[in-house]
CSV table of C-alpha atoms (C1' of nucleotides) in Angstrom, one decimal:
chain,number,residue,atom,x,y,z
A,23,UNK,CA,125.2,133.9,90.7
A,24,UNK,CA,127.2,136.6,92.4
A,25,UNK,CA,126.6,135.1,95.8
A,26,UNK,CA,127.3,131.5,94.9
A,27,UNK,CA,130.7,129.9,95.2
A,28,UNK,CA,132.5,127.7,92.8
A,29,UNK,CA,130.1,125.9,90.6
A,30,UNK,CA,131.2,122.4,91.5
A,31,UNK,CA,129.8,122.8,95.0
A,32,UNK,CA,126.1,123.0,95.1
A,33,UNK,CA,126.0,124.2,98.6
A,34,UNK,CA,128.6,126.8,99.4
A,35,UNK,CA,128.8,127.7,103.0
A,36,UNK,CA,130.2,130.5,104.8
A,37,UNK,CA,133.0,129.5,107.2
A,38,UNK,CA,132.0,128.6,110.7
A,39,UNK,CA,134.0,127.5,113.6
A,40,UNK,CA,131.5,124.7,113.8
A,41,UNK,CA,132.1,121.8,111.4
A,42,UNK,CA,129.6,119.3,110.2
A,43,UNK,CA,131.0,115.8,109.7
A,44,UNK,CA,129.2,113.0,108.0
A,45,UNK,CA,129.7,109.5,106.9
A,46,UNK,CA,131.2,108.7,110.2
A,47,UNK,CA,131.6,105.1,111.3
A,48,UNK,CA,128.9,103.6,113.4
A,49,UNK,CA,129.2,104.6,117.1
A,50,UNK,CA,132.0,106.9,116.4
A,51,UNK,CA,133.1,108.2,119.7
A,52,UNK,CA,133.8,111.8,120.8
A,53,UNK,CA,137.4,110.8,121.4
A,54,UNK,CA,137.8,109.6,117.8
A,55,UNK,CA,136.4,112.9,116.6
A,56,UNK,CA,138.8,114.9,118.7
A,57,UNK,CA,141.6,112.8,117.5
A,58,UNK,CA,140.8,113.7,113.9
A,59,UNK,CA,140.4,117.4,114.6
A,60,UNK,CA,143.0,118.2,117.1
A,61,UNK,CA,145.9,118.8,114.7
A,62,UNK,CA,143.9,122.0,113.7
A,63,UNK,CA,143.0,123.1,117.2
A,64,UNK,CA,141.3,122.3,120.4
A,65,UNK,CA,137.8,121.0,120.2
A,66,UNK,CA,135.6,122.9,122.6
A,67,UNK,CA,132.3,121.2,122.0
A,68,UNK,CA,130.9,118.3,120.1
A,69,UNK,CA,127.6,116.7,119.2
A,70,UNK,CA,127.7,113.2,118.1
A,71,UNK,CA,125.2,110.7,116.9
A,72,UNK,CA,123.4,113.2,114.8
A,73,UNK,CA,121.1,112.5,111.9
A,74,UNK,CA,118.7,109.6,111.1
A,75,UNK,CA,121.6,107.2,110.8
A,76,UNK,CA,123.4,108.8,113.8
A,77,UNK,CA,126.6,108.9,111.8
A,78,UNK,CA,127.0,112.6,111.7
A,79,UNK,CA,128.6,115.0,114.2
A,80,UNK,CA,129.4,118.5,114.9
A,81,UNK,CA,132.7,119.8,116.3
A,82,UNK,CA,133.4,123.3,117.4
A,83,UNK,CA,136.8,125.0,117.4
A,84,UNK,CA,137.4,128.1,119.6
A,85,UNK,CA,138.7,129.9,116.5
A,86,UNK,CA,137.2,130.3,113.1
A,87,UNK,CA,140.6,130.0,111.5
A,88,UNK,CA,141.2,126.6,112.9
A,89,UNK,CA,138.0,125.4,111.3
A,90,UNK,CA,139.1,127.0,108.0
A,91,UNK,CA,142.5,125.3,108.3
A,92,UNK,CA,140.9,121.9,108.7
A,93,UNK,CA,138.4,122.3,105.9
A,94,UNK,CA,140.9,123.7,103.4
A,95,UNK,CA,143.5,121.1,104.4
A,96,UNK,CA,141.2,118.2,103.5
A,97,UNK,CA,139.8,120.0,100.5
A,98,UNK,CA,143.3,120.0,98.9
A,99,UNK,CA,144.6,116.8,100.5
A,100,UNK,CA,145.1,113.7,98.5
A,101,UNK,CA,144.2,111.7,101.6
A,102,UNK,CA,140.7,112.3,102.7
A,103,UNK,CA,139.8,112.7,106.4
A,104,UNK,CA,139.3,109.3,107.8
A,105,UNK,CA,138.0,107.6,111.0
A,106,UNK,CA,138.8,103.9,111.3
A,107,UNK,CA,139.7,103.9,107.7
A,108,UNK,CA,136.3,105.3,106.7
A,109,UNK,CA,136.2,108.6,104.7
A,110,UNK,CA,134.7,111.4,106.6
A,111,UNK,CA,133.2,114.4,104.8
A,112,UNK,CA,133.8,117.7,106.4
A,113,UNK,CA,132.1,121.0,105.8
A,114,UNK,CA,131.2,124.2,107.6
A,115,UNK,CA,128.1,123.9,109.7
A,116,UNK,CA,125.3,126.4,108.9
A,117,UNK,CA,125.3,127.2,112.6
A,118,UNK,CA,128.0,129.1,114.4
A,119,UNK,CA,127.9,127.4,117.7
A,120,UNK,CA,126.9,124.0,119.1
A,121,UNK,CA,124.0,124.9,121.3
A,122,UNK,CA,123.3,123.4,124.6
A,123,UNK,CA,125.0,120.2,123.7
A,124,UNK,CA,125.2,118.6,127.0
A,125,UNK,CA,121.9,117.9,128.9
A,126,UNK,CA,122.1,116.6,132.4
A,127,UNK,CA,121.3,113.2,131.0
A,128,UNK,CA,124.5,113.3,129.0
A,129,UNK,CA,126.7,113.1,132.1
A,130,UNK,CA,127.8,109.5,132.1
A,131,UNK,CA,126.9,107.3,135.0
A,132,UNK,CA,126.3,103.6,135.6
A,133,UNK,CA,122.5,104.0,135.6
A,134,UNK,CA,120.6,104.5,132.4
A,135,UNK,CA,117.2,106.2,132.2
A,136,UNK,CA,115.4,104.5,129.3
A,137,UNK,CA,112.2,105.8,127.9
A,138,UNK,CA,110.2,103.4,125.8
A,139,UNK,CA,108.3,105.2,123.2
A,140,UNK,CA,105.0,104.1,121.9
A,141,UNK,CA,104.2,101.5,124.5
A,142,UNK,CA,102.4,101.1,127.7
A,143,UNK,CA,103.7,99.7,130.8
A,144,UNK,CA,102.3,96.3,130.3
A,145,UNK,CA,103.7,96.0,126.8
A,146,UNK,CA,107.4,95.5,127.7
A,147,UNK,CA,108.1,93.1,130.5
A,148,UNK,CA,111.0,93.6,132.8
A,149,UNK,CA,112.4,90.4,131.5
A,150,UNK,CA,112.5,91.8,128.0
A,151,UNK,CA,114.3,94.9,129.2
A,152,UNK,CA,116.7,92.7,131.1
A,153,UNK,CA,117.4,90.6,128.1
A,154,UNK,CA,118.0,93.6,125.8
A,155,UNK,CA,120.3,95.4,128.2
A,156,UNK,CA,122.2,92.3,129.4
A,157,UNK,CA,123.9,92.1,126.0
A,158,UNK,CA,126.2,94.9,127.2
A,159,UNK,CA,127.1,93.6,130.7
A,160,UNK,CA,125.7,92.5,133.9
A,161,UNK,CA,122.5,94.3,134.8
A,162,UNK,CA,122.4,94.8,138.5
A,163,UNK,CA,119.0,96.3,139.0
A,164,UNK,CA,116.0,97.5,137.1
A,165,UNK,CA,113.2,99.7,138.2
A,166,UNK,CA,110.3,100.6,135.9
A,167,UNK,CA,107.7,103.3,136.3
A,168,UNK,CA,105.3,105.4,134.4
A,169,UNK,CA,105.8,109.1,134.0
A,170,UNK,CA,104.4,111.7,131.7
A,171,UNK,CA,107.1,110.9,129.3
A,172,UNK,CA,105.9,107.4,129.0
A,173,UNK,CA,107.0,104.0,130.2
A,174,UNK,CA,110.5,104.3,131.7
A,175,UNK,CA,113.1,102.2,133.2
A,176,UNK,CA,116.2,102.8,135.3
A,177,UNK,CA,118.8,100.2,134.5
A,178,UNK,CA,121.8,99.9,136.7
A,179,UNK,CA,125.1,98.6,135.4
A,180,UNK,CA,128.4,97.9,137.1
A,181,UNK,CA,130.0,101.1,135.8
A,182,UNK,CA,129.5,104.0,133.4
A,183,UNK,CA,131.6,102.3,130.7
A,184,UNK,CA,129.2,99.5,130.4
A,185,UNK,CA,126.2,101.8,130.7
A,186,UNK,CA,127.6,104.0,127.9
A,187,UNK,CA,128.2,101.1,125.6
A,188,UNK,CA,124.6,100.1,126.0
A,189,UNK,CA,123.4,103.7,125.5
A,190,UNK,CA,125.5,104.2,122.4
A,191,UNK,CA,124.3,101.0,120.9
A,192,UNK,CA,120.6,101.3,121.8
A,193,UNK,CA,119.7,104.9,122.0
A,194,UNK,CA,117.3,105.7,119.2
A,195,UNK,CA,117.0,102.1,118.2
A,196,UNK,CA,114.1,99.8,118.8
A,197,UNK,CA,113.4,96.7,120.9
A,198,UNK,CA,113.2,93.8,118.4
A,199,UNK,CA,109.7,93.2,117.3
A,200,UNK,CA,109.7,89.5,118.3
A,201,UNK,CA,110.2,90.6,121.9
A,202,UNK,CA,107.1,92.7,121.9
A,203,UNK,CA,103.4,91.9,121.9
A,204,UNK,CA,101.8,91.8,118.5
A,205,UNK,CA,99.7,94.9,119.0
A,206,UNK,CA,102.8,97.0,119.6
A,207,UNK,CA,104.0,98.6,116.4
A,208,UNK,CA,107.5,99.4,117.6
A,209,UNK,CA,109.2,100.5,120.7
A,210,UNK,CA,111.8,103.1,120.2
A,211,UNK,CA,114.3,103.6,123.0
A,212,UNK,CA,115.5,107.0,124.2
A,213,UNK,CA,118.3,106.6,126.6
A,214,UNK,CA,120.1,109.1,128.9
A,215,UNK,CA,122.1,108.8,132.0
A,216,UNK,CA,120.4,108.9,135.4
A,217,UNK,CA,121.9,110.7,138.3
A,218,UNK,CA,121.4,107.6,140.4
A,219,UNK,CA,124.3,105.4,141.1
A,220,UNK,CA,122.6,102.7,143.2
A,221,UNK,CA,118.9,102.0,142.9
A,222,UNK,CA,116.9,101.1,145.9
A,223,UNK,CA,114.9,98.0,145.0
A,224,UNK,CA,112.5,97.0,147.7
A,225,UNK,CA,111.0,93.9,146.1
A,226,UNK,CA,111.3,91.6,143.2
A,227,UNK,CA,108.1,92.5,141.4
A,228,UNK,CA,106.6,93.1,138.0
A,229,UNK,CA,108.1,96.5,138.0
A,230,UNK,CA,111.5,96.2,139.7
A,231,UNK,CA,114.2,93.7,140.1
A,232,UNK,CA,117.5,93.4,141.9
A,233,UNK,CA,119.6,90.8,140.2
A,234,UNK,CA,122.3,91.1,142.8
A,235,UNK,CA,120.0,89.9,145.5
A,236,UNK,CA,117.9,86.9,144.5
A,237,UNK,CA,116.6,86.5,148.0
A,238,UNK,CA,114.9,89.8,148.0
A,239,UNK,CA,111.3,89.2,149.0
A,240,UNK,CA,108.7,89.3,146.3
A,241,UNK,CA,106.4,92.2,146.8
A,242,UNK,CA,103.2,90.9,148.2
A,243,UNK,CA,101.0,93.5,146.7
A,244,UNK,CA,102.7,93.8,143.3
A,245,UNK,CA,103.0,90.2,142.6
A,246,UNK,CA,99.9,90.0,140.5
A,247,UNK,CA,100.1,93.6,139.3
A,248,UNK,CA,97.1,94.8,141.1
A,249,UNK,CA,96.7,96.7,144.3
A,250,UNK,CA,95.0,94.5,146.8
A,251,UNK,CA,92.8,96.6,149.0
A,252,UNK,CA,91.6,95.3,152.2
A,253,UNK,CA,87.9,95.7,152.9
A,254,UNK,CA,86.9,97.7,155.9
A,255,UNK,CA,84.2,96.8,158.3
A,256,UNK,CA,81.8,99.0,156.4
A,257,UNK,CA,82.4,97.0,153.3
A,258,UNK,CA,84.2,99.8,151.5
A,259,UNK,CA,87.6,99.4,150.2
A,260,UNK,CA,90.2,100.4,152.6
A,261,UNK,CA,93.8,101.2,151.7
A,262,UNK,CA,96.4,99.3,153.5
A,263,UNK,CA,97.9,101.3,156.4
A,264,UNK,CA,101.4,102.6,156.0
A,265,UNK,CA,103.9,104.6,158.0
A,266,UNK,CA,104.0,107.0,155.0
A,267,UNK,CA,101.2,109.4,154.5
A,268,UNK,CA,100.2,110.9,151.2
A,269,UNK,CA,99.0,114.4,151.6
A,270,UNK,CA,97.1,116.2,148.9
A,271,UNK,CA,97.0,119.9,149.5
A,272,UNK,CA,93.9,121.7,148.3
A,273,UNK,CA,93.4,125.4,147.9
A,274,UNK,CA,97.1,126.1,148.2
A,275,UNK,CA,97.1,129.9,148.3
A,276,UNK,CA,100.3,129.9,150.2
A,277,UNK,CA,103.6,128.1,149.7
A,278,UNK,CA,103.7,124.8,151.5
A,279,UNK,CA,107.4,124.1,152.1
A,280,UNK,CA,109.1,121.1,153.5
A,281,UNK,CA,109.6,123.1,156.7
A,282,UNK,CA,105.9,123.9,156.9
A,283,UNK,CA,105.0,120.3,156.5
A,284,UNK,CA,107.6,119.3,159.0
A,285,UNK,CA,106.2,121.6,161.6
A,286,UNK,CA,102.7,120.4,161.1
A,287,UNK,CA,103.4,116.7,160.9
A,288,UNK,CA,105.9,116.7,163.7
A,289,UNK,CA,103.1,117.3,166.1
A,290,UNK,CA,102.4,113.6,166.1
A,291,UNK,CA,105.8,112.1,166.1
A,292,UNK,CA,109.1,112.0,164.6
A,293,UNK,CA,109.0,112.8,160.9
A,294,UNK,CA,111.7,110.9,159.1
A,295,UNK,CA,111.4,112.1,155.5
A,296,UNK,CA,109.3,114.5,153.4
A,297,UNK,CA,108.9,114.7,149.7
A,298,UNK,CA,106.8,117.3,147.9
A,299,UNK,CA,105.8,116.9,144.2
A,300,UNK,CA,103.2,118.0,141.7
A,301,UNK,CA,100.6,115.6,140.4
A,302,UNK,CA,97.8,116.4,138.1
A,303,UNK,CA,98.4,120.1,138.7
A,304,UNK,CA,98.0,119.9,142.4
A,305,UNK,CA,100.6,119.7,145.1
A,306,UNK,CA,101.1,116.5,147.0
A,307,UNK,CA,103.5,115.4,149.7
A,308,UNK,CA,104.7,112.2,151.2
A,309,UNK,CA,105.4,112.2,154.9
A,310,UNK,CA,107.2,109.3,156.5
A,311,UNK,CA,106.9,108.3,160.1
A,312,UNK,CA,108.8,105.5,161.8
A,313,UNK,CA,105.7,103.5,162.2
A,314,UNK,CA,102.1,103.0,161.1
A,315,UNK,CA,100.7,103.9,164.5
A,316,UNK,CA,102.2,107.4,164.4
A,317,UNK,CA,101.1,107.9,160.8
A,318,UNK,CA,97.6,106.7,161.7
A,319,UNK,CA,97.3,109.2,164.5
A,320,UNK,CA,98.5,112.0,162.3
A,321,UNK,CA,96.2,111.0,159.5
A,322,UNK,CA,93.1,110.9,161.8
A,323,UNK,CA,94.0,114.2,163.4
A,324,UNK,CA,94.9,116.2,160.3
A,325,UNK,CA,92.5,114.9,157.7
A,326,UNK,CA,90.5,117.7,156.3
A,327,UNK,CA,92.2,120.4,158.3
A,328,UNK,CA,93.9,123.4,156.9
A,329,UNK,CA,97.4,124.5,157.5
A,330,UNK,CA,96.4,128.1,157.4
A,331,UNK,CA,93.3,129.9,158.5
A,332,UNK,CA,90.7,130.7,155.9
A,333,UNK,CA,90.5,127.3,154.4
A,334,UNK,CA,93.9,127.6,152.8
A,335,UNK,CA,96.1,124.6,152.2
A,336,UNK,CA,93.6,122.0,153.2
A,337,UNK,CA,95.0,118.6,153.8
A,338,UNK,CA,93.6,115.3,152.5
A,339,UNK,CA,95.5,112.3,153.8
A,340,UNK,CA,95.7,108.8,152.7
A,341,UNK,CA,98.2,106.0,153.3
A,342,UNK,CA,100.9,105.8,150.7
A,343,UNK,CA,102.1,102.5,149.2
A,344,UNK,CA,105.6,103.5,150.1
A,345,UNK,CA,107.2,102.4,153.3
A,346,UNK,CA,110.5,104.1,153.0
A,347,UNK,CA,111.0,107.1,150.8
A,348,UNK,CA,114.1,107.6,148.7
A,349,UNK,CA,114.5,111.3,148.8
A,350,UNK,CA,117.3,113.8,148.4
A,351,UNK,CA,118.5,114.5,151.9
A,352,UNK,CA,118.2,118.2,151.6
A,353,UNK,CA,116.4,120.0,148.7
A,354,UNK,CA,113.6,122.5,148.4
A,355,UNK,CA,111.3,119.6,147.7
A,356,UNK,CA,112.5,117.0,150.0
A,357,UNK,CA,114.2,116.3,153.3
A,358,UNK,CA,115.7,113.3,155.0
A,359,UNK,CA,115.7,114.0,158.7
A,360,UNK,CA,117.3,110.6,159.4
A,361,UNK,CA,120.6,111.9,158.1
A,362,UNK,CA,122.0,113.7,161.1
A,363,UNK,CA,124.6,115.8,159.4
A,364,UNK,CA,124.8,117.3,156.0
A,365,UNK,CA,128.4,116.4,155.8
A,366,UNK,CA,127.4,112.8,155.7
A,367,UNK,CA,125.2,113.3,152.7
A,368,UNK,CA,127.8,111.7,150.4
A,369,UNK,CA,127.1,108.5,152.1
A,370,UNK,CA,123.4,108.8,152.0
A,371,UNK,CA,122.9,106.9,148.8
A,372,UNK,CA,123.8,103.7,150.4
A,373,UNK,CA,121.0,103.7,153.0
A,374,UNK,CA,119.4,100.3,152.7
A,375,UNK,CA,115.8,99.8,152.9
A,376,UNK,CA,114.9,96.2,153.4
A,377,UNK,CA,111.6,96.0,155.1
A,378,UNK,CA,108.8,98.0,156.5
A,379,UNK,CA,110.0,97.8,160.0
A,380,UNK,CA,113.5,99.0,159.3
A,381,UNK,CA,113.9,102.0,161.5
A,382,UNK,CA,116.9,104.3,161.2
A,383,UNK,CA,118.8,104.3,164.4
A,384,UNK,CA,118.4,107.4,166.4
A,385,UNK,CA,121.1,106.4,168.7
A,386,UNK,CA,121.7,109.5,170.8
A,387,UNK,CA,121.4,111.6,167.8
A,388,UNK,CA,117.9,112.8,168.1
A,389,UNK,CA,116.6,114.9,165.3
A,390,UNK,CA,118.1,118.3,165.2
A,391,UNK,CA,116.4,121.0,163.2
A,392,UNK,CA,118.4,121.6,160.0
A,393,UNK,CA,120.1,124.9,159.9
A,394,UNK,CA,118.1,127.8,158.9
A,395,UNK,CA,114.8,126.2,159.2
A,396,UNK,CA,112.2,128.9,158.7
A,397,UNK,CA,108.6,128.6,159.7
A,398,UNK,CA,108.9,128.9,163.4
A,399,UNK,CA,107.2,131.8,165.0
A,400,UNK,CA,109.4,134.6,166.1
A,401,UNK,CA,106.5,135.9,168.0
A,402,UNK,CA,106.5,133.1,170.4
A,403,UNK,CA,103.2,131.5,171.2
A,404,UNK,CA,101.7,131.9,174.6
A,405,UNK,CA,104.8,130.7,176.2
A,406,UNK,CA,104.2,128.0,178.7
A,407,UNK,CA,102.4,125.6,176.4
A,408,UNK,CA,104.3,122.4,175.7
A,409,UNK,CA,105.8,124.3,172.9
A,410,UNK,CA,105.0,124.6,169.3
A,411,UNK,CA,104.7,121.0,168.7
A,412,UNK,CA,107.6,118.7,169.0
A,413,UNK,CA,110.4,118.3,166.6
A,414,UNK,CA,112.2,121.4,167.5
A,415,UNK,CA,114.3,121.8,170.5
A,416,UNK,CA,114.8,119.1,173.0
A,417,UNK,CA,112.1,116.7,173.8
A,418,UNK,CA,113.8,113.8,175.5
A,419,UNK,CA,112.1,110.5,175.2
A,420,UNK,CA,110.1,111.5,172.2
A,421,UNK,CA,112.4,110.0,169.7
A,422,UNK,CA,113.8,106.6,169.4
A,423,UNK,CA,110.8,105.2,171.2
A,424,UNK,CA,107.7,104.3,169.5
A,425,UNK,CA,104.5,106.0,170.2
A,426,UNK,CA,105.2,107.3,173.6
A,427,UNK,CA,104.9,110.8,172.2
A,428,UNK,CA,101.6,112.5,173.1
A,429,UNK,CA,100.5,114.3,170.1
A,430,UNK,CA,99.5,117.9,170.5
A,431,UNK,CA,96.0,118.8,169.7
A,432,UNK,CA,96.2,119.8,166.1
A,433,UNK,CA,94.0,122.8,166.6
A,434,UNK,CA,96.0,126.1,166.6
A,435,UNK,CA,99.0,125.0,168.4
A,436,UNK,CA,100.4,128.5,168.0
A,437,UNK,CA,97.4,130.3,169.3
A,438,UNK,CA,94.7,131.6,167.0
A,439,UNK,CA,95.0,135.3,167.0
A,440,UNK,CA,96.2,137.4,164.2
A,441,UNK,CA,97.0,134.2,162.3
A,442,UNK,CA,97.4,134.7,158.6
A,443,UNK,CA,100.0,133.5,156.3
A,444,UNK,CA,102.6,134.0,155.3
A,445,UNK,CA,103.5,136.2,158.2
A,446,UNK,CA,102.5,133.7,160.7
A,447,UNK,CA,103.5,130.2,161.2
A,448,UNK,CA,101.5,127.3,159.8
A,449,UNK,CA,99.0,126.0,162.2
A,450,UNK,CA,96.2,123.7,161.8
A,451,UNK,CA,92.7,124.9,161.6
B,20,DA,C1',126.9,111.5,102.1
B,21,DG,C1',124.0,116.8,103.2
B,22,DC,C1',122.8,120.0,109.7
B,23,DA,C1',121.2,119.1,116.1
B,24,DC,C1',115.3,120.6,119.5
B,25,DA,C1',118.0,118.1,124.5
DNA sequence: AGCACA
């Protein structure tokens, strides 16, 4: 027993500047913890809602002695440590630092990201979600979607205080059984904060609601939960046309960046937005034009063509169900060319999307290439051609209008000699 | 009332 401590303590722990607190009152806040601990030193990190009952926590002092002071004070005190009158038990943690306490989803915001575990999208209706979360305040908007993590919902409250009260109360708990279909065993909620502040809800539908705007149109395609495909003249299903193209990129031997896509797709008209993402292990991109006509021309011209010689980065195009992409204005995976100036990005989250036809105003401010756009050939093409596709440089009359732009032939707009990525520019073959 | 995995 040479290594054990006093016999009255079954678990003797070596001091740590991290303390483990248990028997905390329900929903004990970080502030209450700090209040309890601060007579002994500054708290530099915390982790709350720990344990099955979520009534445990860790606090970390900068200095080991401060933790020792606190533990020994309460070990000999006649008054136990208390929060809201409830006795709190304090001991040294068996770890010496609180690791990675704050994930991005822990930064409070007014929009919650809710993951519903153990259910499929059809099991939890948006009305049930609304009911559950309305207990904490007015729910402005809800958007639901399916991701790899499962069925998820973004829930927008008025402010982060309301959102955090909902999160604190519901995170890790379950939706009441009586609100769920019988075949569902349980639906546990995992809740974090979204980085969103204002959701863009296009339609009232089975997957999204805007409770601040009851006159928002009902989504004509989502109303019965099924995609209604028109039937083409040949009798085959035909996807509805859209101003947004979905590009699947096959045989992607070379990086396909936002700039590369912009170069390629600008040959047919003004590209408003681009988003690149991974799906099922392959790379896809959404390319938004102002109108269906432009998208249609681009789709017909580019389908099956390759961005680079040698069969690399072959494009397969279809119409997206989107009509207006909600993308980060400037990131390595997305671009919003309708925002003329990066200094205005702060205002970008308020861009409304109301209907398909809504076109951003290009008033005088025709698209300017963002700074530092790569992808353009330094070895200029043959020179007198109409240029390496539109989009760069001046092209009066091309923007702001509709389809007056004459698309360049998609074949090798940069000439076809010595072409080979990544040293050369993308061109269509 | 007894140790966290985002």
